[in-house]
Amino acid sequence: MRSKIGIAGVAIAFAALSVPSRPLRSFERHGAAAGIEDEELAIRSRLAGVRLTPDESGYGEFLQAFRNKLPVEDYFAWQKDLKSVCATRQEAPREAIRALQTAIAKEGAHMQPLRLAYARYTLGQLWSSQANFEQSIREMEAAYRIALKAPASESFTSHMEEVLGINYLHRGAFADPAIDPAINSAQLFPSHPGALHTRRADAEKAVEYLKKCLQRDPSNTEMQWLLNVAYMTLGQYPSEVPQDFLIPPSVFASNEDLGRFLDVAPAAGVATYGNAGGVIVDDFDNDGLLDIVTSQLDDCAPLRFFHNNGDGTFTDRSREAGLAGQTGGLNLIQADYNNDGCVDILVLRGGWEFARRHSLLRNNCDGTFTDVTGQSGLLSGPVRASQSAVWADIDNDGYLDLFLANEHGGSQLFLNKGNGTFVDISHQAGIDQSAVSKAVVAGDYDNDGYPDFYVSNYNGLNYLYHNNRDRTFTEVAHQAGVTEPLFSFAAWFFDYDNDGWPDLFVTDYFLSVEQVARSYMGLPSKGETLKLYRNLGNGKFRDVTADVNLDRIFMPMGSNFGDIDNDGFLDIYLGNGNPSYASLLPNVLLHNQGGKRFTDITASSGTGALAKGHGVAFADLNNDGDQDLFVVMGGPQPGDRSPSRLFLNPGHHGNDWISVRLTGVKSNRGAIGARITATVMNQGRERRTIVRTVGSGGSFGASPLEQHIGLGKSAKIEKLEIWWPASRTRQSFDNVGVNQFLEIREFDNNYTQRKKRTFQFAGARRI
């Protein structure tokens, strides 16, 4: 294959010879359904006066190298060949590094000092992206020394102090490949004195440079945040932090304590050390135990299939399952698309980068999977970059259809023909608007029995597609009042207040550590907050974000929801960060207090992992009646790997629960879209209803399709109702017992109680 340029990376080498005052991130605009001029004005207003976090990970430089290496002649074949994509990902940065080294060697002596400094900085970025921190910091230090001596270099010198502080901090605290429970504990936020850290000298150098930054600009809240994190990694927070720059512990304290979650991933055998990716937790072999499948953005990293052994450990059966050749994938979702009773996998690729093929992996019901993407018809149209999709039966014919939210080019809707194949009906369905789409979720927001779609877009208005019941959709986001945030990412429908109407949650993705820090500190901030839209039941939503205490700025990527204390109200876990090594932000656990407000319990729960958080799943992995948290961690580059986390729920909440597995007959076999309503009496409380819709949860990370429902204290289920949209039938069961696993088939008059083995995780201890 011939590349776009003769020597990949030369374009980077010579682009490096122009010096910016500060690296800036570009934002792409798209045409929204309403008011493009107003939309662009709103975007500019959001960004006005905001210090955006620079990409200090080399990811931007890597992407340019990748772009230079893309083939011209056989590009479409390349997109569908996973081995070729892997080879390009490996070769591109190596060639770019060699080209830039050659350019510096040949022309460095004749370059203006700042041009040479920036060239060496760029080379350092490329080394950093590839996890060679020795070479990276050597180049960064050289660039800094040149800048110190160069005239009119104050801006670049200041920037290099930030860069070096960030890189030393990253190398010192987050670049150790060891999977060690003590190190993992030290990387929780806020860290505690005495935590184990492996490279104190690096953390001390980070403190030195970050202090220089703050001496130059005491108002730089991003550097203040990182300085406090650096002292945490030294075990010296808060006592040694200079008083003028201290962020007091009270800022991070939880006002509620539901117990501390213990990370049992290392002992359980699922602490895979990798990059950003997705996760599915579900029962892939129908043995009553929940398994785990993970992916990575790295095009050379295979899917991992962890079989639950039922004794607190997992066995990696990736190769035996036939998944070793399935590489890459920023996200995963599951569904029984062919109604054979076994859960299948869809691998999504290309998010943030370049289009390459997705993979539909059919579960053969014998512990193996077969790639059926080509024969299914999902490769018949254009290949587009995507990291989000959702399964839904748009016409209630009993077969799951597929909506792909793409980043460039219109979204795609594939109609399931019922014979294992799909046909693209995107244009006639009216959903093929172009945007940088980051999420798509399904929900019947008007309770008419047909699923609707919400698409969140990055740098533009979001879309709400109302199902017209004839395989077409009408975009109604503006009328419904759900167009924002303008910088959106994860999203989902859920009934946060149990009133029977699906509400809508959308995360902001505002790339500014400064604004996140100011939000934590209670300082005036700009930008966008999370959004919670309450369904009013009349086709419209009301923004209740401030009412429920969610009007805060985070930087969420992978996120999901579940009920951590079995009180019957759904809680939220946010995986935070972006590719920059500066984005050292904790993941966040938000507890839903009776559908009235959300409380940040990150510190008390011990779930504030400080590496980047991606795929998130809530699941009762040991069948003890409490939902645990599995989180895929890490950034997009080899230099930002991190171990996955399995946070064991401490339990002891004293609340009852029930777990319901639905099996469709006329409806799709996995019952996606079916609604479960439990009418519950709790001691000393009024009768209430708890509502769940079958699905995998949020838009980045997939929880089991089997629905775990918290019931609260001393619960009595007076009635359990199942609404099946395809058959438009309702099942009703009276006086159902609590704390049990049920299976319910569509049309059956009785339910089946399922026996499941309960166990403790290896190395776990109750706190």
Coordinates of N, CA, C and O in Angstrom, one line a residue, residues 657-749:
W657 N -33.8 -6.6 47.3 CA -33.6 -6.5 45.9 C -34.3 -7.7 45.2 O -34.7 -8.7 45.8
I658 N -34.3 -7.6 43.9 CA -34.8 -8.7 43.0 C -34.0 -8.6 41.7 O -33.7 -7.5 41.2
S659 N -33.7 -9.7 41.1 CA -33.1 -9.7 39.8 C -34.0 -10.5 38.8 O -34.4 -11.6 39.1
V660 N -34.2 -9.8 37.6 CA -35.2 -10.4 36.7 C -34.6 -10.5 35.3 O -34.1 -9.6 34.7
R661 N -34.6 -11.8 34.8 CA -34.2 -12.1 33.5 C -35.4 -12.4 32.6 O -36.2 -13.3 32.9
L662 N -35.6 -11.5 31.6 CA -36.8 -11.7 30.7 C -36.4 -12.4 29.5 O -35.3 -12.2 28.9
T663 N -37.3 -13.2 29.0 CA -37.1 -14.0 27.7 C -38.3 -13.7 26.8 O -39.4 -14.0 27.1
G664 N -38.0 -13.0 25.7 CA -39.1 -12.7 24.7 C -39.5 -13.9 23.9 O -38.6 -14.8 23.6
V665 N -40.7 -13.9 23.5 CA -41.2 -15.0 22.6 C -41.6 -14.3 21.3 O -41.0 -14.5 20.2
K666 N -42.6 -13.4 21.3 CA -42.9 -12.6 20.1 C -42.0 -11.4 20.1 O -41.5 -11.0 19.0
S667 N -41.6 -10.9 21.3 CA -40.7 -9.8 21.4 C -39.3 -10.4 21.1 O -39.1 -11.6 21.1
N668 N -38.3 -9.5 21.0 CA -36.9 -10.0 20.8 C -36.5 -10.8 22.0 O -36.9 -10.5 23.2
R669 N -35.7 -11.9 21.8 CA -35.4 -12.9 22.8 C -34.8 -12.3 24.1 O -35.1 -12.7 25.2
G670 N -33.9 -11.3 23.9 CA -33.3 -10.6 25.1 C -34.1 -9.6 25.8 O -33.7 -9.0 26.8
A671 N -35.3 -9.3 25.2 CA -36.3 -8.5 25.9 C -35.9 -7.0 25.9 O -36.4 -6.2 26.7
I672 N -34.9 -6.6 25.1 CA -34.5 -5.2 25.1 C -35.7 -4.3 24.8 O -36.5 -4.5 23.8
G673 N -36.0 -3.3 25.6 CA -37.1 -2.4 25.5 C -38.3 -2.8 26.3 O -39.2 -1.9 26.5
A674 N -38.3 -4.0 26.9 CA -39.4 -4.4 27.8 C -39.3 -3.6 29.1 O -38.2 -3.3 29.5
R675 N -40.4 -3.3 29.7 CA -40.4 -2.5 30.9 C -40.9 -3.3 32.1 O -41.9 -4.0 32.0
I676 N -40.2 -3.2 33.2 CA -40.5 -3.9 34.5 C -41.0 -2.8 35.5 O -40.2 -1.8 35.7
T677 N -42.1 -3.0 36.1 CA -42.6 -2.1 37.2 C -42.9 -2.9 38.4 O -43.7 -3.9 38.4
A678 N -42.2 -2.6 39.5 CA -42.5 -3.2 40.8 C -43.2 -2.3 41.7 O -42.8 -1.2 41.9
T679 N -44.4 -2.7 42.2 CA -45.1 -1.9 43.1 C -44.7 -2.5 44.5 O -44.9 -3.6 44.8
V680 N -44.2 -1.6 45.4 CA -43.5 -2.0 46.6 C -44.0 -1.2 47.8 O -44.3 0.0 47.7
M681 N -44.1 -2.0 48.9 CA -44.4 -1.4 50.2 C -43.2 -1.6 51.0 O -42.6 -2.7 51.2
N682 N -42.7 -0.5 51.6 CA -41.6 -0.5 52.6 C -42.1 -0.1 53.9 O -43.0 0.7 54.0
Q683 N -41.6 -0.8 55.0 CA -42.0 -0.5 56.3 C -42.0 1.0 56.6 O -41.0 1.6 56.5
G684 N -43.1 1.5 57.1 CA -43.2 2.9 57.5 C -43.2 3.9 56.3 O -43.1 5.1 56.5
R685 N -43.4 3.4 55.1 CA -43.5 4.3 53.9 C -44.7 4.1 53.1 O -45.4 3.0 53.2
E686 N -45.0 5.0 52.2 CA -46.2 4.8 51.3 C -45.8 3.9 50.2 O -44.6 3.7 49.9
R687 N -46.8 3.3 49.6 CA -46.7 2.5 48.4 C -45.9 3.3 47.3 O -46.2 4.5 47.1
R688 N -45.0 2.6 46.6 CA -44.3 3.3 45.5 C -44.1 2.3 44.4 O -44.2 1.1 44.6
T689 N -43.7 2.8 43.2 CA -43.4 2.0 42.1 C -41.9 2.2 41.7 O -41.4 3.4 41.9
I690 N -41.3 1.2 41.3 CA -39.9 1.2 40.8 C -39.9 0.7 39.4 O -40.4 -0.4 39.1
V691 N -39.3 1.5 38.4 CA -39.5 1.2 37.0 C -38.1 1.0 36.4 O -37.2 1.8 36.6
R692 N -38.0 -0.1 35.6 CA -36.7 -0.4 34.9 C -37.1 -0.8 33.5 O -38.1 -1.6 33.3
T693 N -36.3 -0.4 32.5 CA -36.4 -0.8 31.1 C -35.2 -1.7 30.8 O -34.1 -1.3 31.1
V694 N -35.4 -2.8 30.1 CA -34.3 -3.7 29.8 C -33.4 -3.1 28.8 O -33.8 -2.6 27.7
G695 N -32.1 -3.0 29.1 CA -31.1 -2.5 28.2 C -29.8 -2.6 28.9 O -29.7 -3.1 30.1
S696 N -28.7 -2.2 28.3 CA -27.4 -2.4 28.9 C -26.9 -1.1 29.6 O -25.7 -1.1 30.0
G697 N -27.8 -0.1 29.8 CA -27.4 1.0 30.6 C -27.0 2.2 29.8 O -27.8 2.6 28.9
G698 N -25.8 2.8 30.1 CA -25.4 4.0 29.4 C -24.9 3.7 28.0 O -25.1 2.7 27.4
S699 N -24.2 4.7 27.4 CA -23.7 4.7 26.1 C -22.3 4.3 25.9 O -21.7 4.2 24.8
F700 N -21.6 4.1 27.1 CA -20.1 3.7 27.0 C -19.9 2.8 28.1 O -19.5 3.1 29.2
G701 N -20.0 1.5 27.8 CA -19.9 0.4 28.8 C -21.3 -0.2 28.9 O -22.3 0.4 28.8
A702 N -21.3 -1.6 29.1 CA -22.6 -2.3 29.0 C -22.8 -3.2 30.2 O -22.0 -4.1 30.4
S703 N -23.9 -2.9 31.0 CA -24.3 -3.7 32.1 C -25.1 -4.9 31.6 O -25.5 -4.9 30.4
P704 N -25.3 -5.9 32.4 CA -26.1 -7.1 32.0 C -27.5 -6.7 31.6 O -28.1 -5.7 32.1
L705 N -28.1 -7.5 30.6 CA -29.5 -7.3 30.3 C -30.4 -7.8 31.4 O -31.6 -7.3 31.5
E706 N -30.0 -8.7 32.1 CA -30.8 -9.1 33.3 C -30.8 -7.9 34.3 O -29.8 -7.3 34.6
Q707 N -32.0 -7.6 34.7 CA -32.2 -6.3 35.5 C -32.2 -6.6 37.0 O -33.0 -7.3 37.5
H708 N -31.2 -5.9 37.6 CA -31.1 -5.9 39.1 C -31.9 -4.7 39.6 O -31.6 -3.6 39.2
I709 N -32.9 -5.0 40.5 CA -33.8 -3.9 41.0 C -33.7 -3.8 42.5 O -34.1 -4.8 43.2
G710 N -33.2 -2.7 43.0 CA -33.2 -2.5 44.4 C -34.6 -2.2 44.9 O -35.4 -1.5 44.2
L711 N -35.0 -2.6 46.1 CA -36.3 -2.4 46.6 C -36.5 -1.6 47.9 O -37.6 -1.3 48.3
G712 N -35.3 -1.3 48.6 CA -35.4 -0.6 49.8 C -35.6 -1.6 51.0 O -35.6 -2.8 50.9
K713 N -35.7 -1.0 52.2 CA -35.8 -1.8 53.4 C -37.1 -2.4 53.6 O -38.2 -1.9 53.3
S714 N -37.1 -3.7 54.2 CA -38.3 -4.4 54.6 C -39.3 -4.3 53.5 O -40.5 -4.0 53.7
A715 N -38.9 -4.7 52.3 CA -39.7 -4.5 51.1 C -40.7 -5.7 50.9 O -40.4 -6.9 51.2
K716 N -41.9 -5.4 50.4 CA -42.9 -6.3 50.0 C -43.3 -6.0 48.6 O -43.8 -4.8 48.3
I717 N -43.1 -6.9 47.6 CA -43.5 -6.6 46.3 C -45.0 -7.0 46.1 O -45.3 -8.2 46.1
E718 N -45.8 -6.0 46.1 CA -47.3 -6.3 45.9 C -47.6 -6.8 44.5 O -48.5 -7.6 44.3
K719 N -46.9 -6.2 43.6 CA -47.2 -6.5 42.2 C -45.9 -6.3 41.3 O -45.2 -5.3 41.5
L720 N -45.6 -7.3 40.5 CA -44.5 -7.2 39.5 C -45.1 -7.3 38.1 O -45.7 -8.3 37.8
E721 N -45.0 -6.2 37.3 CA -45.6 -6.1 36.0 C -44.5 -6.0 34.9 O -43.5 -5.3 35.1
I722 N -44.8 -6.7 33.8 CA -43.9 -6.7 32.7 C -44.7 -6.2 31.4 O -45.7 -6.8 31.1
W723 N -44.2 -5.2 30.8 CA -44.9 -4.7 29.6 C -44.0 -5.0 28.4 O -42.8 -4.7 28.4
W724 N -44.6 -5.8 27.5 CA -43.9 -6.2 26.3 C -44.3 -5.4 25.1 O -45.5 -5.6 24.6
P725 N -43.5 -4.5 24.5 CA -44.0 -3.6 23.4 C -44.3 -4.4 22.2 O -45.3 -4.0 21.5
A726 N -43.6 -5.4 21.8 CA -43.9 -6.1 20.5 C -45.2 -6.8 20.5 O -46.0 -6.7 19.5
S727 N -45.6 -7.4 21.6 CA -46.9 -8.1 21.7 C -48.0 -7.2 22.3 O -49.2 -7.5 22.3
R728 N -47.5 -6.0 22.8 CA -48.4 -5.1 23.5 C -49.2 -5.8 24.6 O -50.4 -5.6 24.8
T729 N -48.5 -6.7 25.3 CA -49.2 -7.5 26.4 C -48.5 -7.1 27.7 O -47.4 -6.6 27.8
R730 N -49.2 -7.4 28.8 CA -48.8 -7.1 30.1 C -48.9 -8.3 31.0 O -50.0 -8.9 31.1
Q731 N -47.8 -8.7 31.7 CA -47.9 -9.8 32.7 C -47.9 -9.2 34.0 O -47.3 -8.1 34.3
S732 N -48.6 -9.8 34.9 CA -48.7 -9.3 36.3 C -48.6 -10.4 37.3 O -49.3 -11.5 37.2
F733 N -47.7 -10.3 38.3 CA -47.5 -11.3 39.3 C -47.7 -10.6 40.7 O -47.1 -9.6 40.9
D734 N -48.5 -11.3 41.6 CA -48.7 -10.7 42.9 C -47.8 -11.3 43.9 O -47.5 -12.5 43.9
N735 N -47.5 -10.5 44.9 CA -46.8 -11.0 46.1 C -45.6 -11.8 45.8 O -45.4 -13.0 46.2
V736 N -44.7 -11.2 45.0 CA -43.4 -11.9 44.6 C -42.4 -11.7 45.8 O -42.3 -10.7 46.4
G737 N -41.7 -12.8 46.1 CA -40.7 -12.8 47.1 C -39.5 -11.9 46.7 O -39.2 -11.8 45.6
V738 N -38.8 -11.4 47.7 CA -37.7 -10.5 47.5 C -36.4 -11.4 47.6 O -36.4 -12.5 48.0
N739 N -35.3 -10.7 47.2 CA -33.9 -11.3 47.3 C -33.8 -12.6 46.6 O -33.3 -13.6 47.2
Q740 N -34.3 -12.6 45.4 CA -34.2 -13.8 44.6 C -34.0 -13.5 43.1 O -34.2 -12.3 42.7
F741 N -33.6 -14.5 42.3 CA -33.4 -14.3 40.9 C -34.5 -15.0 40.2 O -34.9 -16.2 40.4
L742 N -35.2 -14.2 39.3 CA -36.3 -14.7 38.6 C -36.1 -14.8 37.1 O -35.3 -13.9 36.5
E743 N -36.7 -15.7 36.4 CA -36.8 -15.7 34.9 C -38.3 -15.7 34.5 O -39.1 -16.5 35.1
I744 N -38.6 -14.8 33.6 CA -40.0 -14.6 33.2 C -40.0 -14.7 31.7 O -39.3 -13.9 31.0
R745 N -40.8 -15.6 31.1 CA -41.0 -15.7 29.7 C -42.3 -15.0 29.3 O -43.3 -15.0 30.0
E746 N -42.2 -14.3 28.1 CA -43.4 -13.6 27.6 C -44.5 -14.6 27.4 O -44.3 -15.7 27.0
F747 N -45.7 -14.2 27.9 CA -47.0 -14.9 27.8 C -47.1 -15.9 28.9 O -48.3 -16.4 29.1
D748 N -46.1 -16.3 29.6 CA -46.3 -17.3 30.7 C -47.1 -16.8 31.9 O -47.0 -15.6 32.2
N749 N -47.8 -17.6 32.5 CA -48.6 -17.2 33.7 C -47.8 -17.3 35.0 O -48.3 -16.8 36.0

